[in-house]
Amino acid sequence: MTNRHIARRTLLSGTGMGVLGAGFAASFNSGLRPAEAKAGPGSGVWSQGYVADKGDVRLAMYRKWLPPSPDNRLPVLFLVHGSSLSARSTFDLDVPGADYSMMDVFADADFDVWTMDHEGFGSSSRTAGRSDIASRVEDLKAALVTVQRETGRSKVHMFGESSGAIAAAAFAQSEPDRVDRLILAATTHKGEGAAEIQRRRDRIAELRANPQRKRDAAMIRSIFTRDGHPNLYDPAMVEALIASEMQNGDSVPSGTYVDMAVNLPLVDPTKVLSPVLMTRGEWDGNPTDDDLLEFFRQLPNGNRQYVILPNTAHNQVFSKNRQLLWYAMKNFLVAPAPVAS
């Protein structure tokens, strides 16, 4: 990662007409505001917030890039969050003395980095919806309209983690002309033989009965113990994550848990046309290698990679070994295009 010591500025922009001010925060029930985005230590990245509209649903979006201008046509990397945490808690977490912000890391690597709170998460509209995978695909469609308007790019690199990977792959299947390179971290195909998927199947009646599920501090801590390797995470990171995410309340939509329990598979790999990198933590309890390799083998694009991250569990983004993920991602994103024979 380059070290560019440029004074950071925080900008705040609307979706087209006017500048978002205090009314932006009032538009949402709770959560982090784009104006509060923080750069990683010494990175010098700039941040900007937007709102995308999905009908009556307002979706909070966040962007980071390096100065001097966002108009220099950097490649766009769009990050898609998972089932239990909002976008900035996942991808822009501030932990003193540590680099947990993927947005900073990839902005520093010369990407124009975007992410978004899905419906019902973070600073986006709270509704009666369940925020299932189909809903999240529609969120991404709305968000990419804003990205194209602001960057001039109709095609983006996309990264998704956990259920965010399923949503990213489903979006790539639905909108193949909008995704350049696709990175699926800790995804799930059919869920067969996976301990965490079975736990969700065991509580399917409860999940179906309520559009919200409990996501309190204890649940967040359990994310880092359920695979049986809590030593792979820094306790200081876990507490910083809880402090960040609990500002958004103690419940989140249940839709992706229902989808992953009883509606898999949700993506047809033969219809995912972009180059694909799939990463799996060695100790990930959500998918098995057999499950993911079945998906991988059916991908039609020969430009594909499958990477196992050693000493890593489900949550690659928060792992002590997260640099292994970043290394694999950077190599994949900057790889030269293969020459046709």
Tab-separated table of C-alpha atoms in Angstrom:
chain	number	residue	atom	x	y	z
A	1	MET	CA	0.000	0.000	0.000
A	2	THR	CA	1.362	3.397	-0.944
A	3	ASN	CA	1.847	6.011	1.740
A	4	ARG	CA	0.519	9.373	0.554
A	5	HIS	CA	0.453	12.086	3.188
A	6	ILE	CA	-2.099	14.504	1.788
A	7	ALA	CA	-4.441	16.444	4.020
A	8	ARG	CA	-7.797	14.659	4.069
A	9	ARG	CA	-10.996	16.494	3.173
A	10	THR	CA	-14.457	15.127	3.789
A	11	LEU	CA	-17.042	16.005	1.144
A	12	LEU	CA	-20.771	15.409	1.191
A	13	SER	CA	-22.816	15.286	-1.998
A	14	GLY	CA	-26.400	14.548	-2.971
A	15	THR	CA	-27.743	12.315	-5.688
A	16	GLY	CA	-27.965	15.042	-8.264
A	17	MET	CA	-29.797	18.130	-7.032
A	18	GLY	CA	-28.367	20.012	-4.074
A	19	VAL	CA	-25.963	19.182	-1.279
A	20	LEU	CA	-26.895	16.920	1.616
A	21	GLY	CA	-26.619	18.619	4.972
A	22	ALA	CA	-28.161	17.991	8.357
A	23	GLY	CA	-31.284	16.697	6.622
A	24	PHE	CA	-29.336	13.647	5.479
A	25	ALA	CA	-29.056	12.333	9.032
A	26	ALA	CA	-32.692	13.140	9.712
A	27	SER	CA	-33.718	11.091	6.675
A	28	PHE	CA	-32.685	7.880	8.400
A	29	ASN	CA	-33.542	6.273	11.677
A	30	SER	CA	-29.991	5.799	12.919
A	31	GLY	CA	-26.481	4.910	11.915
A	32	LEU	CA	-23.249	6.378	10.682
A	33	ARG	CA	-23.343	9.371	8.369
A	34	PRO	CA	-21.041	9.791	5.363
A	35	ALA	CA	-19.794	13.114	6.749
A	36	GLU	CA	-18.239	11.162	9.629
A	37	ALA	CA	-16.114	8.889	7.419
A	38	LYS	CA	-12.561	8.584	8.691
A	39	ALA	CA	-9.398	7.929	6.741
A	40	GLY	CA	-6.942	5.273	7.793
A	41	PRO	CA	-3.764	6.436	9.515
A	42	GLY	CA	-1.714	8.497	7.054
A	43	SER	CA	-3.637	7.319	4.003
A	44	GLY	CA	-4.906	10.750	2.941
A	45	VAL	CA	-8.072	9.429	1.308
A	46	TRP	CA	-11.097	11.611	0.755
A	47	SER	CA	-14.650	10.513	1.492
A	48	GLN	CA	-18.037	11.450	0.127
A	49	GLY	CA	-21.604	10.346	0.815
A	50	TYR	CA	-24.554	9.858	-1.507
A	51	VAL	CA	-28.122	8.613	-1.434
A	52	ALA	CA	-29.545	6.273	-4.072
A	53	ASP	CA	-33.291	5.882	-4.459
A	54	LYS	CA	-35.006	2.512	-4.878
A	55	GLY	CA	-38.563	3.732	-5.195
A	56	ASP	CA	-39.433	5.112	-1.764
A	57	VAL	CA	-36.419	3.418	-0.177
A	58	ARG	CA	-33.362	5.603	0.354
A	59	LEU	CA	-30.010	3.832	0.289
A	60	ALA	CA	-26.978	5.396	1.968
A	61	MET	CA	-23.817	5.145	-0.111
A	62	TYR	CA	-20.203	5.864	0.771
A	63	ARG	CA	-17.195	6.567	-1.433
A	64	LYS	CA	-13.441	6.895	-0.836
A	65	TRP	CA	-10.603	7.809	-3.211
A	66	LEU	CA	-7.240	9.525	-3.231
A	67	PRO	CA	-6.841	13.204	-4.153
A	68	PRO	CA	-6.536	15.339	-6.121
A	69	SER	CA	-9.835	14.582	-7.838
A	70	PRO	CA	-12.494	11.890	-8.135
A	71	ASP	CA	-12.705	12.716	-11.839
A	72	ASN	CA	-9.540	10.918	-12.929
A	73	ARG	CA	-11.418	7.784	-13.985
A	74	LEU	CA	-9.989	5.399	-11.444
A	75	PRO	CA	-11.325	1.837	-11.668
A	76	VAL	CA	-14.368	1.446	-9.412
A	77	LEU	CA	-14.468	-1.224	-6.709
A	78	PHE	CA	-17.907	-1.718	-5.127
A	79	LEU	CA	-18.047	-3.551	-1.772
A	80	VAL	CA	-21.188	-5.482	-0.745
A	81	HIS	CA	-21.792	-6.221	2.953
A	82	GLY	CA	-23.253	-9.346	4.524
A	83	SER	CA	-26.194	-10.334	6.719
A	84	SER	CA	-25.442	-8.854	10.143
A	85	LEU	CA	-23.354	-5.687	9.753
A	86	SER	CA	-23.763	-2.437	7.844
A	87	ALA	CA	-21.402	-1.183	5.156
A	88	ARG	CA	-19.091	1.134	7.043
A	89	SER	CA	-18.806	-1.104	10.086
A	90	THR	CA	-17.735	-3.858	7.687
A	91	PHE	CA	-15.507	-2.007	5.244
A	92	ASP	CA	-14.450	1.228	6.977
A	93	LEU	CA	-13.988	0.240	10.616
A	94	ASP	CA	-11.786	2.533	12.691
A	95	VAL	CA	-9.610	0.543	15.108
A	96	PRO	CA	-6.823	2.627	16.687
A	97	GLY	CA	-3.401	1.423	15.590
A	98	ALA	CA	-4.715	-1.097	13.055
A	99	ASP	CA	-5.741	-1.087	9.396
A	100	TYR	CA	-9.235	-2.585	9.171
A	101	SER	CA	-10.645	-0.205	6.561
A	102	MET	CA	-10.819	-1.994	3.204
A	103	MET	CA	-12.022	1.284	1.760
A	104	ASP	CA	-8.782	2.986	2.773
A	105	VAL	CA	-6.618	0.068	1.656
A	106	PHE	CA	-8.077	-0.039	-1.848
A	107	ALA	CA	-8.383	3.726	-2.205
A	108	ASP	CA	-4.665	3.820	-1.409
A	109	ALA	CA	-4.176	1.219	-4.168
A	110	ASP	CA	-5.730	3.610	-6.720
A	111	PHE	CA	-9.310	2.361	-6.771
A	112	ASP	CA	-12.421	4.509	-6.501
A	113	VAL	CA	-14.056	2.568	-3.652
A	114	TRP	CA	-17.810	2.533	-3.024
A	115	THR	CA	-20.122	0.705	-0.664
A	116	MET	CA	-23.747	0.929	0.442
A	117	ASP	CA	-26.020	0.099	3.361
A	118	HIS	CA	-28.663	-2.308	2.100
A	119	GLU	CA	-32.303	-1.609	2.881
A	120	GLY	CA	-32.859	-1.945	6.614
A	121	PHE	CA	-29.167	-1.539	7.523
A	122	GLY	CA	-27.029	1.334	8.750
A	123	SER	CA	-28.254	4.705	7.510
A	124	SER	CA	-30.531	3.347	4.784
A	125	SER	CA	-34.320	3.361	5.102
A	126	ARG	CA	-35.812	1.030	7.689
A	127	THR	CA	-38.800	-0.754	6.220
A	128	ALA	CA	-40.925	-3.835	6.803
A	129	GLY	CA	-38.885	-5.618	4.131
A	130	ARG	CA	-36.666	-8.589	4.871
A	131	SER	CA	-33.711	-7.470	2.710
A	132	ASP	CA	-33.393	-10.854	1.042
A	133	ILE	CA	-31.045	-11.538	-1.871
A	134	ALA	CA	-33.579	-10.476	-4.504
A	135	SER	CA	-34.090	-7.167	-2.681
A	136	ARG	CA	-30.343	-6.650	-2.446
A	137	VAL	CA	-29.943	-7.123	-6.190
A	138	GLU	CA	-32.429	-4.278	-6.653
A	139	ASP	CA	-30.414	-2.199	-4.150
A	140	LEU	CA	-27.311	-2.748	-6.249
A	141	LYS	CA	-29.116	-1.777	-9.438
A	142	ALA	CA	-30.143	1.520	-7.839
A	143	ALA	CA	-26.658	2.120	-6.458
A	144	LEU	CA	-24.932	1.523	-9.789
A	145	VAL	CA	-27.022	4.289	-11.351
A	146	THR	CA	-25.409	6.703	-8.893
A	147	VAL	CA	-21.947	5.226	-9.429
A	148	GLN	CA	-22.211	5.602	-13.205
A	149	ARG	CA	-23.438	9.173	-12.929
A	150	GLU	CA	-20.626	10.190	-10.590
A	151	THR	CA	-17.752	8.261	-12.187
A	152	GLY	CA	-18.756	7.847	-15.816
A	153	ARG	CA	-18.203	4.093	-15.467
A	154	SER	CA	-20.986	1.711	-16.440
A	155	LYS	CA	-18.951	-1.317	-15.368
A	156	VAL	CA	-17.393	-1.893	-11.936
A	157	HIS	CA	-15.361	-4.445	-10.058
A	158	MET	CA	-17.521	-5.944	-7.328
A	159	PHE	CA	-16.590	-7.601	-4.039
A	160	GLY	CA	-19.089	-9.346	-1.781
A	161	GLU	CA	-18.562	-11.155	1.516
A	162	SER	CA	-20.782	-13.917	2.917
A	163	SER	CA	-24.401	-13.210	1.861
A	164	GLY	CA	-23.005	-10.092	0.180
A	165	ALA	CA	-21.104	-12.425	-2.120
A	166	ILE	CA	-24.325	-14.213	-3.016
A	167	ALA	CA	-25.966	-10.849	-3.742
A	168	ALA	CA	-22.984	-9.705	-5.819
A	169	ALA	CA	-23.040	-12.932	-7.843
A	170	ALA	CA	-26.813	-12.688	-8.311
A	171	PHE	CA	-26.360	-9.106	-9.527
A	172	ALA	CA	-23.618	-10.221	-11.934
A	173	GLN	CA	-25.969	-12.918	-13.239
A	174	SER	CA	-28.781	-10.387	-13.678
A	175	GLU	CA	-26.631	-7.538	-15.047
A	176	PRO	CA	-23.620	-9.139	-16.771
A	177	ASP	CA	-22.671	-5.931	-18.574
A	178	ARG	CA	-22.281	-4.025	-15.277
A	179	VAL	CA	-19.636	-6.206	-13.570
A	180	ASP	CA	-16.018	-6.309	-14.676
A	181	ARG	CA	-14.203	-8.552	-12.192
A	182	LEU	CA	-16.145	-10.291	-9.413
A	183	ILE	CA	-14.728	-11.323	-6.031
A	184	LEU	CA	-16.748	-13.710	-3.876
A	185	ALA	CA	-15.415	-14.020	-0.320
A	186	ALA	CA	-16.898	-16.609	2.046
A	187	THR	CA	-19.843	-17.233	-0.269
A	188	THR	CA	-22.199	-20.215	-0.156
A	189	HIS	CA	-23.606	-22.179	-3.102
A	190	LYS	CA	-25.947	-24.916	-1.841
A	191	GLY	CA	-24.831	-24.964	1.786
A	192	GLU	CA	-24.589	-28.743	1.968
A	193	GLY	CA	-22.443	-29.997	4.834
A	194	ALA	CA	-21.925	-26.520	6.322
A	195	ALA	CA	-22.346	-26.245	10.093
A	196	GLU	CA	-23.539	-22.622	10.146
A	197	ILE	CA	-26.092	-23.180	7.374
A	198	GLN	CA	-27.491	-26.135	9.332
A	199	ARG	CA	-27.848	-23.941	12.434
A	200	ARG	CA	-29.966	-21.527	10.401
A	201	ARG	CA	-32.065	-24.380	9.012
A	202	ASP	CA	-32.701	-25.535	12.564
A	203	ARG	CA	-34.291	-22.153	13.402
A	204	ILE	CA	-36.111	-21.557	10.129
A	205	ALA	CA	-39.558	-21.287	11.762
A	206	GLU	CA	-38.318	-18.450	13.970
A	207	LEU	CA	-36.596	-16.689	11.041
A	208	ARG	CA	-39.667	-16.927	8.822
A	209	ALA	CA	-41.964	-15.645	11.551
A	210	ASN	CA	-40.274	-12.263	11.907
A	211	PRO	CA	-38.845	-9.901	9.273
A	212	GLN	CA	-36.226	-8.854	11.862
A	213	ARG	CA	-33.782	-10.947	13.867
A	214	LYS	CA	-31.829	-10.126	17.001
A	215	ARG	CA	-28.386	-8.685	16.330
A	216	ASP	CA	-27.114	-7.429	19.667
A	217	ALA	CA	-23.574	-7.260	21.063
A	218	ALA	CA	-23.650	-10.932	22.072
A	219	MET	CA	-24.657	-11.961	18.568
A	220	ILE	CA	-21.847	-9.884	17.043
A	221	ARG	CA	-19.339	-11.542	19.380
A	222	SER	CA	-20.664	-14.955	18.340
A	223	ILE	CA	-19.760	-14.236	14.721
A	224	PHE	CA	-16.117	-14.559	15.724
A	225	THR	CA	-16.451	-17.692	17.858
A	226	ARG	CA	-18.899	-19.883	15.932
A	227	ASP	CA	-16.230	-21.415	13.656
A	228	GLY	CA	-14.230	-22.490	16.709
A	229	HIS	CA	-11.180	-20.257	16.152
A	230	PRO	CA	-11.716	-17.023	18.109
A	231	ASN	CA	-7.935	-16.531	18.311
A	232	LEU	CA	-8.003	-15.520	14.629
A	233	TYR	CA	-9.572	-12.164	15.583
A	234	ASP	CA	-8.286	-9.264	17.672
A	235	PRO	CA	-10.583	-8.615	20.686
A	236	ALA	CA	-9.998	-4.867	20.261
A	237	MET	CA	-11.428	-5.106	16.740
A	238	VAL	CA	-14.501	-6.971	18.005
A	239	GLU	CA	-15.240	-4.313	20.621
A	240	ALA	CA	-14.691	-1.484	18.112
A	241	LEU	CA	-17.072	-3.236	15.734
A	242	ILE	CA	-19.729	-3.585	18.425
A	243	ALA	CA	-19.406	0.086	19.346
A	244	SER	CA	-19.769	1.062	15.685
A	245	GLU	CA	-22.604	-1.271	14.746
A	246	MET	CA	-24.790	-0.969	17.843
A	247	GLN	CA	-25.455	2.639	16.878
A	248	ASN	CA	-27.750	1.052	14.270
A	249	GLY	CA	-29.912	-0.806	16.791
A	250	ASP	CA	-30.063	-4.381	18.024
A	251	SER	CA	-31.869	-6.024	15.106
A	252	VAL	CA	-31.418	-6.468	11.357
A	253	PRO	CA	-33.568	-7.899	8.541
A	254	SER	CA	-33.841	-11.685	8.473
A	255	GLY	CA	-34.133	-12.229	4.718
A	256	THR	CA	-30.644	-13.467	3.895
A	257	TYR	CA	-30.697	-15.930	6.815
A	258	VAL	CA	-33.931	-17.394	5.436
A	259	ASP	CA	-32.496	-17.500	1.916
A	260	MET	CA	-29.329	-19.252	3.055
A	261	ALA	CA	-31.299	-21.734	5.166
A	262	VAL	CA	-33.900	-22.921	2.663
A	263	ASN	CA	-33.621	-21.145	-0.709
A	264	LEU	CA	-30.140	-22.084	-1.910
A	265	PRO	CA	-28.847	-22.165	-4.570
A	266	LEU	CA	-29.693	-18.588	-5.533
A	267	VAL	CA	-27.141	-18.170	-8.315
A	268	ASP	CA	-26.602	-20.213	-11.476
A	269	PRO	CA	-22.821	-20.236	-11.944
A	270	THR	CA	-23.166	-20.908	-15.674
A	271	LYS	CA	-24.736	-17.440	-16.009
A	272	VAL	CA	-21.977	-15.548	-14.179
A	273	LEU	CA	-19.911	-14.379	-17.134
A	274	SER	CA	-17.265	-12.140	-15.572
A	275	PRO	CA	-13.820	-13.198	-14.354
A	276	VAL	CA	-14.261	-14.516	-10.808
A	277	LEU	CA	-12.050	-14.830	-7.743
A	278	MET	CA	-13.451	-17.011	-4.969
A	279	THR	CA	-11.810	-16.960	-1.530
A	280	ARG	CA	-12.548	-19.285	1.375
A	281	GLY	CA	-11.096	-19.231	4.870
A	282	GLU	CA	-9.529	-22.525	5.913
A	283	TRP	CA	-11.889	-22.786	8.899
A	284	ASP	CA	-15.053	-21.274	7.379
A	285	GLY	CA	-18.206	-22.971	8.699
A	286	ASN	CA	-20.592	-21.374	6.159
A	287	PRO	CA	-19.446	-23.217	3.019
A	288	THR	CA	-17.382	-26.329	2.410
A	289	ASP	CA	-14.751	-26.614	-0.301
A	290	ASP	CA	-16.891	-29.232	-2.044
A	291	ASP	CA	-19.825	-26.806	-2.144
A	292	LEU	CA	-17.785	-23.913	-3.513
A	293	LEU	CA	-15.778	-25.990	-5.978
A	294	GLU	CA	-19.020	-27.268	-7.489
A	295	PHE	CA	-19.901	-23.619	-8.191
A	296	PHE	CA	-16.356	-22.791	-9.347
A	297	ARG	CA	-16.166	-25.615	-11.883
A	298	GLN	CA	-19.322	-24.432	-13.624
A	299	LEU	CA	-18.167	-20.844	-14.154
A	300	PRO	CA	-17.969	-20.298	-17.929
A	301	ASN	CA	-15.132	-17.747	-17.917
A	302	GLY	CA	-11.713	-19.398	-17.955
A	303	ASN	CA	-10.350	-16.370	-16.106
A	304	ARG	CA	-11.173	-17.620	-12.612
A	305	GLN	CA	-9.320	-18.348	-9.392
A	306	TYR	CA	-10.080	-20.268	-6.198
A	307	VAL	CA	-8.004	-19.298	-3.155
A	308	ILE	CA	-7.969	-20.854	0.315
A	309	LEU	CA	-6.773	-18.424	2.990
A	310	PRO	CA	-4.814	-20.280	5.702
A	311	ASN	CA	-5.531	-19.649	9.386
A	312	THR	CA	-8.678	-17.777	8.446
A	313	ALA	CA	-12.310	-18.489	9.374
A	314	HIS	CA	-15.528	-17.120	7.877
A	315	ASN	CA	-14.898	-13.427	8.457
A	316	GLN	CA	-11.967	-12.747	6.161
A	317	VAL	CA	-12.444	-8.965	6.284
A	318	PHE	CA	-11.867	-8.891	10.069
A	319	SER	CA	-9.281	-11.644	10.334
A	320	LYS	CA	-5.789	-11.138	11.694
A	321	ASN	CA	-4.810	-12.541	8.278
A	322	ARG	CA	-6.931	-10.091	6.274
A	323	GLN	CA	-3.819	-8.979	4.379
A	324	LEU	CA	-3.907	-12.365	2.631
A	325	LEU	CA	-7.339	-11.452	1.289
A	326	TRP	CA	-6.148	-8.012	0.178
A	327	TYR	CA	-3.122	-9.561	-1.568
A	328	ALA	CA	-5.260	-12.034	-3.501
A	329	MET	CA	-7.741	-9.300	-4.419
A	330	LYS	CA	-5.112	-6.836	-5.633
A	331	ASN	CA	-3.380	-9.444	-7.775
A	332	PHE	CA	-6.690	-10.437	-9.316
A	333	LEU	CA	-7.902	-6.886	-9.912
A	334	VAL	CA	-4.728	-5.699	-11.648
A	335	ALA	CA	-4.006	-8.873	-13.619
A	336	PRO	CA	-3.560	-8.318	-17.361
A	337	ALA	CA	-6.413	-9.441	-19.562
A	338	PRO	CA	-5.635	-12.747	-21.303
A	339	VAL	CA	-4.872	-12.511	-24.994
A	340	ALA	CA	-7.340	-14.332	-27.220
A	341	SER	CA	-5.767	-17.010	-29.392
